[in-house]
Amino acid sequence: MLTIASRLDVMNRLGRAMADPTRSKILMTLLDAPSYPGVLSRELELTRSNVSNHLTCLRDCGIVVAEPEGRQTRYAIADPHLAAALVALVDVTLAVDEHAPCVDSSCTVPGCCGTGADA
């Protein structure tokens, strides 16, 4: 059972991970599919060392896992429940912020991308 202190620790780790725009970009990319540091650095136009440093932070926070594949390391969101929670967090934030750009036209959250009661 999680105590108040451990719940706060979990929230602090998650907040620390998402507070940095680069880590947020990496997380959003990993929500689509697992990836490799080299691929992430090219897709996000970042240096490989920068991506690796951020992936280390995300791994240390327990948000992503590193899976060795031969000479490469594949990174993925640590748990499907966490991935679903991150998607839900983005959806509800977009629904609340009417000025945020639509990133998912298939979103079914009311108010998101012109759907629901506000459409």
Short mmCIF file of C-alpha atoms in Angstrom, two decimals:
data_model
loop_
_atom_site.label_atom_id
_atom_site.label_comp_id
_atom_site.label_asym_id
_atom_site.label_seq_id
_atom_site.Cartn_x
_atom_site.Cartn_y
_atom_site.Cartn_z
CA MET A 1 0.00 0.00 0.00
CA LEU A 2 1.26 3.46 -0.89
CA THR A 3 1.68 5.87 1.98
CA ILE A 4 1.15 9.61 1.68
CA ALA A 5 4.93 10.06 1.59
CA SER A 6 5.37 7.52 -1.20
CA ARG A 7 2.48 9.01 -3.18
CA LEU A 8 4.12 12.42 -2.90
CA ASP A 9 7.39 10.90 -4.06
CA VAL A 10 5.65 9.40 -7.09
CA MET A 11 4.00 12.73 -7.94
CA ASN A 12 7.29 14.60 -7.50
CA ARG A 13 9.13 12.18 -9.78
CA LEU A 14 6.44 12.46 -12.44
CA GLY A 15 6.38 16.24 -12.14
CA ARG A 16 10.17 16.44 -12.41
CA ALA A 17 10.12 14.27 -15.50
CA MET A 18 7.43 16.28 -17.26
CA ALA A 19 8.68 19.71 -16.18
CA ASP A 20 11.34 19.78 -18.88
CA PRO A 21 10.09 20.43 -22.46
CA THR A 22 12.67 18.05 -23.95
CA ARG A 23 11.62 15.21 -21.65
CA SER A 24 7.99 15.93 -22.49
CA LYS A 25 8.79 15.67 -26.21
CA ILE A 26 10.57 12.38 -25.63
CA LEU A 27 7.61 11.05 -23.62
CA MET A 28 5.12 12.08 -26.31
CA THR A 29 7.25 10.35 -28.94
CA LEU A 30 7.53 7.19 -26.84
CA LEU A 31 3.75 7.15 -26.40
CA ASP A 32 3.53 6.48 -30.14
CA ALA A 33 6.05 3.63 -30.05
CA PRO A 34 9.24 2.49 -28.30
CA SER A 35 12.39 4.00 -29.79
CA TYR A 36 16.15 4.28 -29.64
CA PRO A 37 18.30 7.26 -28.58
CA GLY A 38 19.69 7.77 -32.08
CA VAL A 39 16.23 7.74 -33.65
CA LEU A 40 14.87 10.10 -30.99
CA SER A 41 17.77 12.51 -31.50
CA ARG A 42 17.10 12.65 -35.26
CA GLU A 43 13.31 12.94 -34.91
CA LEU A 44 13.49 15.62 -32.24
CA GLU A 45 16.55 17.37 -33.71
CA LEU A 46 18.57 17.04 -30.50
CA THR A 47 22.06 15.79 -29.83
CA ARG A 48 22.33 12.14 -28.95
CA SER A 49 24.02 12.97 -25.63
CA ASN A 50 21.17 15.35 -24.75
CA VAL A 51 18.59 12.65 -25.50
CA SER A 52 20.58 10.06 -23.54
CA ASN A 53 20.78 12.35 -20.50
CA HIS A 54 17.03 12.95 -20.57
CA LEU A 55 16.31 9.24 -21.05
CA THR A 56 18.47 8.53 -18.00
CA CYS A 57 16.37 10.96 -15.97
CA LEU A 58 13.14 9.39 -17.22
CA ARG A 59 14.46 5.92 -16.45
CA ASP A 60 15.61 6.96 -12.97
CA CYS A 61 12.14 8.41 -12.35
CA GLY A 62 10.62 5.05 -13.29
CA ILE A 63 8.73 6.43 -16.28
CA VAL A 64 10.60 4.64 -19.06
CA VAL A 65 12.41 1.33 -19.22
CA ALA A 66 15.57 0.52 -21.15
CA GLU A 67 15.60 -2.80 -22.99
CA PRO A 68 18.91 -3.95 -24.50
CA GLU A 69 18.58 -5.15 -28.09
CA GLY A 70 21.92 -6.34 -29.36
CA ARG A 71 24.21 -3.31 -29.44
CA GLN A 72 21.34 -0.85 -29.03
CA THR A 73 19.01 0.05 -26.19
CA ARG A 74 15.32 0.45 -26.85
CA TYR A 75 13.32 2.78 -24.60
CA ALA A 76 9.62 2.45 -23.88
CA ILE A 77 7.05 3.80 -21.44
CA ALA A 78 7.46 1.66 -18.32
CA ASP A 79 3.88 0.46 -18.01
CA PRO A 80 0.75 0.47 -20.21
CA HIS A 81 -1.23 2.01 -17.34
CA LEU A 82 1.26 4.88 -17.21
CA ALA A 83 0.98 5.37 -20.98
CA ALA A 84 -2.82 5.51 -20.71
CA ALA A 85 -2.57 7.97 -17.81
CA LEU A 86 -0.22 10.24 -19.79
CA VAL A 87 -2.60 10.19 -22.78
CA ALA A 88 -5.53 10.98 -20.47
CA LEU A 89 -3.57 13.82 -18.86
CA VAL A 90 -2.84 15.35 -22.27
CA ASP A 91 -6.48 14.91 -23.35
CA VAL A 92 -7.93 16.52 -20.24
CA THR A 93 -5.41 19.36 -20.40
CA LEU A 94 -6.35 20.05 -24.03
CA ALA A 95 -10.02 19.96 -23.08
CA VAL A 96 -9.41 22.54 -20.36
CA ASP A 97 -7.13 24.82 -22.43
CA GLU A 98 -9.29 26.02 -25.30
CA HIS A 99 -6.31 27.81 -26.88
CA ALA A 100 -4.12 24.69 -27.05
CA PRO A 101 -3.65 23.31 -30.55
CA CYS A 102 -5.46 20.09 -31.41
CA VAL A 103 -3.00 17.19 -31.53
CA ASP A 104 -5.50 14.35 -31.92
CA SER A 105 -8.49 14.89 -34.18
CA SER A 106 -9.94 11.57 -32.98
CA CYS A 107 -10.07 12.82 -29.37
CA THR A 108 -13.47 12.14 -27.78
CA VAL A 109 -13.01 14.25 -24.65
CA PRO A 110 -15.73 16.96 -24.55
CA GLY A 111 -14.30 20.26 -25.77
CA CYS A 112 -11.26 18.62 -27.36
CA CYS A 113 -10.72 19.48 -31.03
CA GLY A 114 -14.27 20.68 -31.51
CA THR A 115 -15.98 17.55 -30.17
CA GLY A 116 -18.43 17.06 -27.38
CA ALA A 117 -20.82 19.57 -25.88
CA ASP A 118 -18.72 22.61 -26.83
CA ALA A 119 -18.69 21.79 -30.57
#
